[in-house]
Amino acid sequence: MITPRRWLPLPLLSILLLVVWLLMARSIAPGQILLGGVLALLIPLATYRFWDAQPHVARPWLLLRFVARVLVDILIANIQVAWLIISPRQRMRPAFVEYPLMLEERFTITLLASTISLTPGTVSANLRMDGKSLLIHTLDMEDEDALIETIRERYERPLKEIYEC
C-alpha cells in the first residue's frame, strides 16, 4: 500500500505551488486547477530528497507572537536608523560583536541570523564553523553586553522554545 506521505511528501509546498500557479495563470479554470495540481504533486515528489527535514513547531502560538515581535522591532529599528542618518549631531558607533549561540539546530540558527539581518541596523555577518557563535555587525552600539542580552531574550530564547524544546 502506498502511504499518503509518499505521494505528498511536502503538503504545504504542494498547496503553495498550486496557489502560486493559479495566481500566475490569473485563472481558476478547471484546466488550470488540474495542471497546477499535477505540478503541485510532481515537483515535491521530484525534489523532496534535496530538502532538509521539516522542523516541528512545538508551540505555534509562540511562533505567531515571535513573528509579531519581529515585525514591531523592524518598524522601530527603521525609525532609529532613519534618525541616525538624518540627525546631524548623532555620531554612529559601528561595531562587530561575537554572539555566543545557545541554539544547536541549523534551521533555528538560520532563522536567528535572518531575523538579525532583517532588523535594520544589524547584519549577521558570519557563523563560526563549529556553530557556536555568530558574528554580528551593528550600525550603532552603546553596550555590547546589552545587545547580546537583547538578542538572546527577544529572538534566541523564543526560537529555542518554538523549535528546539
Short mmCIF file of C-alpha atoms in Angstrom, two decimals:
data_model
loop_
_atom_site.label_atom_id
_atom_site.label_comp_id
_atom_site.label_asym_id
_atom_site.label_seq_id
_atom_site.Cartn_x
_atom_site.Cartn_y
_atom_site.Cartn_z
CA MET A 1 0.00 0.00 0.00
CA ILE A 2 1.26 3.46 -0.85
CA THR A 3 1.06 5.86 2.08
CA PRO A 4 -0.18 9.46 1.67
CA ARG A 5 3.21 10.70 2.91
CA ARG A 6 4.88 9.06 -0.07
CA TRP A 7 2.53 10.69 -2.57
CA LEU A 8 2.56 14.03 -0.80
CA PRO A 9 5.96 14.41 0.90
CA LEU A 10 5.69 18.19 1.41
CA PRO A 11 1.99 19.08 1.64
CA LEU A 12 2.48 22.77 2.45
CA LEU A 13 4.79 23.15 -0.54
CA SER A 14 2.20 21.46 -2.76
CA ILE A 15 -0.51 23.84 -1.60
CA LEU A 16 1.81 26.81 -2.09
CA LEU A 17 2.75 25.65 -5.60
CA LEU A 18 -0.91 25.27 -6.57
CA VAL A 19 -1.79 28.74 -5.24
CA VAL A 20 1.20 30.34 -6.97
CA TRP A 21 0.34 28.56 -10.24
CA LEU A 22 -3.25 29.82 -10.12
CA LEU A 23 -2.09 33.34 -9.29
CA MET A 24 0.41 33.34 -12.16
CA ALA A 25 -2.20 31.95 -14.57
CA ARG A 26 -4.72 34.51 -13.24
CA SER A 27 -7.44 31.91 -13.71
CA ILE A 28 -9.28 29.29 -11.73
CA ALA A 29 -10.49 27.42 -14.79
CA PRO A 30 -10.71 23.64 -14.32
CA GLY A 31 -7.80 23.09 -16.71
CA GLN A 32 -5.55 25.45 -14.75
CA ILE A 33 -6.53 23.80 -11.45
CA LEU A 34 -5.79 20.37 -12.93
CA LEU A 35 -2.43 21.45 -14.38
CA GLY A 36 -1.46 23.28 -11.20
CA GLY A 37 -2.50 20.26 -9.13
CA VAL A 38 -0.37 17.91 -11.22
CA LEU A 39 2.62 20.22 -10.89
CA ALA A 40 1.95 20.63 -7.16
CA LEU A 41 2.20 16.84 -6.80
CA LEU A 42 5.09 16.16 -9.18
CA ILE A 43 7.51 18.93 -8.15
CA PRO A 44 7.67 17.92 -4.45
CA LEU A 45 7.93 14.24 -5.44
CA ALA A 46 10.90 15.02 -7.68
CA THR A 47 12.67 17.29 -5.19
CA TYR A 48 11.89 16.03 -1.65
CA ARG A 49 15.24 14.20 -1.37
CA PHE A 50 17.03 17.53 -1.58
CA TRP A 51 15.09 19.18 1.25
CA ASP A 52 16.14 19.10 4.88
CA ALA A 53 13.76 17.55 7.36
CA GLN A 54 10.88 19.90 8.07
CA PRO A 55 11.11 21.37 11.57
CA HIS A 56 8.43 20.58 14.07
CA VAL A 57 6.80 23.67 15.57
CA ALA A 58 6.35 22.76 19.22
CA ARG A 59 4.43 25.92 20.15
CA PRO A 60 2.63 27.55 17.19
CA TRP A 61 1.10 30.41 19.25
CA LEU A 62 4.57 31.34 20.44
CA LEU A 63 5.66 31.42 16.79
CA LEU A 64 2.91 33.92 15.96
CA ARG A 65 3.94 36.08 18.91
CA PHE A 66 7.57 35.87 17.76
CA VAL A 67 6.65 37.00 14.23
CA ALA A 68 4.65 39.93 15.63
CA ARG A 69 7.59 40.91 17.87
CA VAL A 70 10.00 40.82 14.91
CA LEU A 71 7.68 42.98 12.79
CA VAL A 72 7.38 45.57 15.56
CA ASP A 73 11.17 45.51 16.08
CA ILE A 74 11.73 46.04 12.34
CA LEU A 75 9.43 49.07 12.41
CA ILE A 76 11.15 50.56 15.47
CA ALA A 77 14.63 49.86 14.05
CA ASN A 78 13.68 51.59 10.79
CA ILE A 79 12.78 54.72 12.73
CA GLN A 80 16.00 54.54 14.78
CA VAL A 81 18.21 54.09 11.70
CA ALA A 82 16.42 56.93 9.89
CA TRP A 83 17.01 59.17 12.91
CA LEU A 84 20.70 58.21 12.95
CA ILE A 85 21.02 59.12 9.29
CA ILE A 86 19.17 62.43 9.32
CA SER A 87 20.41 63.68 12.67
CA PRO A 88 23.48 65.83 12.01
CA ARG A 89 24.83 65.64 15.56
CA GLN A 90 24.34 61.93 16.06
CA ARG A 91 27.56 60.01 15.69
CA MET A 92 27.28 56.38 14.64
CA ARG A 93 29.31 53.78 16.53
CA PRO A 94 29.55 50.75 14.24
CA ALA A 95 30.96 47.57 15.70
CA PHE A 96 31.31 43.82 15.24
CA VAL A 97 30.01 41.62 18.05
CA GLU A 98 30.72 37.94 18.59
CA TYR A 99 27.40 36.49 19.71
CA PRO A 100 27.60 33.15 21.60
CA LEU A 101 24.81 30.82 20.46
CA MET A 102 22.59 28.67 22.66
CA LEU A 103 20.86 27.21 19.59
CA GLU A 104 22.12 23.95 18.12
CA GLU A 105 19.95 23.16 15.09
CA ARG A 106 20.96 24.61 11.72
CA PHE A 107 17.41 25.67 10.92
CA THR A 108 16.96 27.71 14.10
CA ILE A 109 20.43 29.26 13.76
CA THR A 110 19.49 30.29 10.22
CA LEU A 111 16.22 31.81 11.48
CA LEU A 112 18.10 33.76 14.16
CA ALA A 113 20.67 35.04 11.65
CA SER A 114 17.89 36.02 9.23
CA THR A 115 15.93 37.77 11.96
CA ILE A 116 19.01 39.77 12.96
CA SER A 117 19.67 40.72 9.33
CA LEU A 118 16.03 41.72 8.75
CA THR A 119 16.22 44.24 11.56
CA PRO A 120 17.70 47.48 10.17
CA GLY A 121 20.98 48.47 11.77
CA THR A 122 22.22 44.91 12.32
CA VAL A 123 23.55 42.23 10.00
CA SER A 124 24.65 38.71 10.83
CA ALA A 125 27.98 38.50 9.04
CA ASN A 126 29.39 35.06 9.78
CA LEU A 127 28.71 31.79 11.56
CA ARG A 128 31.75 30.06 13.01
CA MET A 129 32.49 26.63 11.56
CA ASP A 130 31.79 24.98 14.93
CA GLY A 131 28.35 26.66 15.02
CA LYS A 132 28.96 28.11 18.48
CA SER A 133 28.92 31.83 17.69
CA LEU A 134 27.60 34.32 15.20
CA LEU A 135 29.44 37.45 14.10
CA ILE A 136 27.07 40.42 14.00
CA HIS A 137 27.70 43.90 12.63
CA THR A 138 25.73 46.69 14.21
CA LEU A 139 25.42 50.24 12.94
CA ASP A 140 25.29 51.89 16.36
CA MET A 141 26.27 50.13 19.58
CA GLU A 142 26.35 51.60 23.04
CA ASP A 143 26.86 48.43 25.09
CA GLU A 144 27.92 45.04 23.70
CA ASP A 145 26.54 43.06 26.65
CA ALA A 146 23.17 44.80 26.38
CA LEU A 147 22.99 43.97 22.66
CA ILE A 148 23.80 40.31 23.32
CA GLU A 149 21.20 40.11 26.09
CA THR A 150 18.56 41.81 23.93
CA ILE A 151 19.10 39.36 21.05
CA ARG A 152 19.08 36.43 23.45
CA GLU A 153 15.85 37.42 25.18
CA ARG A 154 13.89 38.77 22.19
CA TYR A 155 14.89 36.28 19.50
CA GLU A 156 17.03 33.32 20.53
CA ARG A 157 15.08 32.07 23.57
CA PRO A 158 11.71 32.17 21.78
CA LEU A 159 13.21 30.32 18.78
CA LYS A 160 14.61 27.70 21.13
CA GLU A 161 11.20 27.28 22.76
CA ILE A 162 9.38 27.15 19.41
CA TYR A 163 11.64 24.65 17.62
CA GLU A 164 14.14 23.00 19.96
CA CYS A 165 12.29 22.32 23.20
#
